[in-house]
Coordinates of C-alpha atoms in Angstrom, one line a residue:
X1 CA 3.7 -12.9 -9.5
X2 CA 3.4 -16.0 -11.2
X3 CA 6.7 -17.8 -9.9
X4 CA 4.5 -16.5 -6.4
X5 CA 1.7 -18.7 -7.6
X6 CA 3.4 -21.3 -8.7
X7 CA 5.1 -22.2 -5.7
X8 CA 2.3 -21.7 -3.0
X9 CA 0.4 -24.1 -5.8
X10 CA 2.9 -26.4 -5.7
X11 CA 3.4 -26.0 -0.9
X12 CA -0.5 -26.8 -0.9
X13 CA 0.0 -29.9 -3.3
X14 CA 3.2 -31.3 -1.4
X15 CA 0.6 -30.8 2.1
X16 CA -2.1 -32.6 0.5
X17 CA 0.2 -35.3 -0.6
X18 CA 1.7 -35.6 3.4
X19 CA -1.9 -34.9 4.7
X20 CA -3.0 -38.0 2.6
X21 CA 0.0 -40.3 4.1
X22 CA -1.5 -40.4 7.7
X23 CA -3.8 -43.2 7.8
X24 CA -6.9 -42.3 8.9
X25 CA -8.5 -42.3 12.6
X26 CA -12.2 -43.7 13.2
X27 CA -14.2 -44.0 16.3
X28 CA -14.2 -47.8 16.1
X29 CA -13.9 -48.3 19.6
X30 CA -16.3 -48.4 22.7
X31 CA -16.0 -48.3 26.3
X32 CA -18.7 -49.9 28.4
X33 CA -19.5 -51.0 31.9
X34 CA -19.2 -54.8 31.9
X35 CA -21.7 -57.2 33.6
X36 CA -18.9 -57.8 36.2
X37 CA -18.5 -54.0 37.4
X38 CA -14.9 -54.0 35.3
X39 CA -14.9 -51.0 32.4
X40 CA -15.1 -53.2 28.9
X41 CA -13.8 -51.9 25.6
X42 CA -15.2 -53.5 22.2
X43 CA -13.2 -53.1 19.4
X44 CA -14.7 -53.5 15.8
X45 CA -12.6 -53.4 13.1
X46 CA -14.2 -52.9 9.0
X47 CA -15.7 -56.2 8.4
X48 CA -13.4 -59.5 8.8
X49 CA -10.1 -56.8 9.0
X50 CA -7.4 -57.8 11.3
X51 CA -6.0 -55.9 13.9
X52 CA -2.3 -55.7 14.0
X53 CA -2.0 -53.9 17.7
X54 CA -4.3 -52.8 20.6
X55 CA -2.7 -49.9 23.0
X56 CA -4.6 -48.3 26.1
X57 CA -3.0 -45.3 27.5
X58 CA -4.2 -42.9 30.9
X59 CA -3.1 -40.0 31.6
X60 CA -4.5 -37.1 33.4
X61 CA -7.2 -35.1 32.2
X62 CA -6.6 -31.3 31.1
X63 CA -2.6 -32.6 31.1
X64 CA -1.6 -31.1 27.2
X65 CA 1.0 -33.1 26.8
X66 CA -1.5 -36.5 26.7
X67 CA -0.1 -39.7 27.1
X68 CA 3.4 -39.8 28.7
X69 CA 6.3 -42.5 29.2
X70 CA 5.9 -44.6 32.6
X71 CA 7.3 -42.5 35.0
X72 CA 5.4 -43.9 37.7
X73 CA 2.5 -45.9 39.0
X74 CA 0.2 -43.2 39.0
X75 CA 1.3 -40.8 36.1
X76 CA 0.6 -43.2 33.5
X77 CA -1.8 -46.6 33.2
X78 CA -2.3 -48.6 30.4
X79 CA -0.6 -51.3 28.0
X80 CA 0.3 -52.0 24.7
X81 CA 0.0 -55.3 22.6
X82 CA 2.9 -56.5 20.2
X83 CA 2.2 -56.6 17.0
X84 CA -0.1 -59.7 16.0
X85 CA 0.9 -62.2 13.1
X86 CA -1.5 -62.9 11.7
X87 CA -3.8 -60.4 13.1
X88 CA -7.0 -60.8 15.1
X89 CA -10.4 -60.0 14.6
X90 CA -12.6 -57.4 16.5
X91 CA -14.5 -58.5 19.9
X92 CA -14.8 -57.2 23.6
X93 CA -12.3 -57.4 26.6
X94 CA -11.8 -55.7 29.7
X95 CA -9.9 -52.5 29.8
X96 CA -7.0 -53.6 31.9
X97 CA -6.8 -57.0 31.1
X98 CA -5.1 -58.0 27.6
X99 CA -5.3 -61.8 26.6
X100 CA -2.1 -63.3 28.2
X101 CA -1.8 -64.4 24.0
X102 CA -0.9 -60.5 23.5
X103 CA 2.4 -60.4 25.7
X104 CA 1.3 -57.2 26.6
X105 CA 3.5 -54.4 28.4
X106 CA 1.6 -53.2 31.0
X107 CA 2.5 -49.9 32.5
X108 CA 1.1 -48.1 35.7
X109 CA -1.7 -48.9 37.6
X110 CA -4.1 -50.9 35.7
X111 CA -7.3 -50.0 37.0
X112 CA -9.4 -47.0 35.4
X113 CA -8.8 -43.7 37.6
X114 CA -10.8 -41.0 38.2
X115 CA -9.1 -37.9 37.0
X116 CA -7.9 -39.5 34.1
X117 CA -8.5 -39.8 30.4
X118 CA -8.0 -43.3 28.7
X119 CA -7.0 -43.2 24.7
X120 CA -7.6 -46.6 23.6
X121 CA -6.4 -47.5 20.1
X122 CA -5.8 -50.4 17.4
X123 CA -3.9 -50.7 14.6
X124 CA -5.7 -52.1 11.3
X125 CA -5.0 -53.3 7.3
X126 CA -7.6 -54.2 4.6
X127 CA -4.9 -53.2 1.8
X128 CA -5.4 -49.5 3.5
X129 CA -3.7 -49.0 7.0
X130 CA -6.3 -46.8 9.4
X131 CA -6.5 -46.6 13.7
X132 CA -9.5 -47.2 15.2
X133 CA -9.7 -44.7 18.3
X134 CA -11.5 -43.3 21.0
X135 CA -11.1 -42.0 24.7
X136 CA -13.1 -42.3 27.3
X137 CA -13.1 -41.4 31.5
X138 CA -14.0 -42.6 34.7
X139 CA -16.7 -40.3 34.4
X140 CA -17.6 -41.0 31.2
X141 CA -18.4 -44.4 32.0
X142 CA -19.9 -43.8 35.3
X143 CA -22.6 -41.4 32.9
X144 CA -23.4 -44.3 31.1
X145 CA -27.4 -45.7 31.1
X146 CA -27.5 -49.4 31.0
X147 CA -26.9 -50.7 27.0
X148 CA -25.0 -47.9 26.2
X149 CA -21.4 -47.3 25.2
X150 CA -19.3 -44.5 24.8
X151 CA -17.2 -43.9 21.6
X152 CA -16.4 -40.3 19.8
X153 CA -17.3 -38.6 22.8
X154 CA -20.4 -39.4 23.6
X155 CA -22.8 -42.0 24.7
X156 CA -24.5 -44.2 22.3
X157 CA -26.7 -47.1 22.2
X158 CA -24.9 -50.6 20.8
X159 CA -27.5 -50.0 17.8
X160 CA -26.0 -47.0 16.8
X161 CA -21.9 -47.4 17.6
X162 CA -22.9 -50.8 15.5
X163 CA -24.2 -48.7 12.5
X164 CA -21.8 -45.9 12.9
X165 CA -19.4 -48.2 12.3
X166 CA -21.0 -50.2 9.1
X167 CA -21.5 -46.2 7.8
X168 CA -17.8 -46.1 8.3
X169 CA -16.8 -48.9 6.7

């Protein structure tokens, strides 16, 4: 009995210790609609932070598999920034349409498609390594009142992603 306890003790320290070793995900990305018609994401790291990578990825709603390799214009959309030395600060862009300074890979079509859901992603370090995340559709933005965004599924107005992410931070 006690060689019983002792080892699921010791199965639910080891998973703590591997649950603690993924760095943690926060909703510290929007999606809005620009002034331009074009969908806009704003990415806000904690404080002066730099990002290290920014990644878009589409795939098709309801598909369980998310995100997959290109294997076609239409089966996946998105891009992915090389890493950034030294990193970059927060701010907004359009969706599809990296800083030529990233050397992006773009893959698939680059426009947001109905039908899909887009995870958009960045890679951050203060000491401590964390993602800031969120996902967002065509119909998700198209929901949208004027002055609002939509990050951790849901629509909020700039005040409050702005002090969601201070809280978070």
């Amino acid at each position: 009995m006690r060689r019983a306890w002792l080892t699921g003790t010791m199965a639910l320290a080891a998973a703590g210790l591997l649950a603690g070793c993924t760095p943690p995900h926060l909703d510290l990305v929007a999606a809005y609609n620009g002034d331009d018609g074009k969908p806009w994401i704003m990415l806000a790291p904690c404080g002066k932070d730099d990002i290290e990578s920014v990644s878009v990825s589409g795939w098709p709603t309801g598909d369980p598999t998310g995100p997959q390799e290109e294997t076609g214009p239409h089966e996946d959309s998105g891009w992915a920034s090389r890493g950034f030395e030294p990193g970059i600060g927060g701010g907004s862009l359009p969706l599809f349409e990296p800083p030529a300074s990233w050397d992006a890979n773009l893959r698939g079509a680059q426009k947001l498609l109905p039908g899909y859901t887009y995870g958009v992603s960045f890679f951050a370090r203060d000491g401590d390594v964390y993602y800031g995340k969120s996902y967002v559709t065509a119909e998700d933005l198209a929901g949208l009142k004027p002055g609002e965004v939509w990050s951790g599924g849901r629509a909020k107005t700039r005040k409050e992603f702005r002090e969601y992410v201070k809280d978070k931070c």
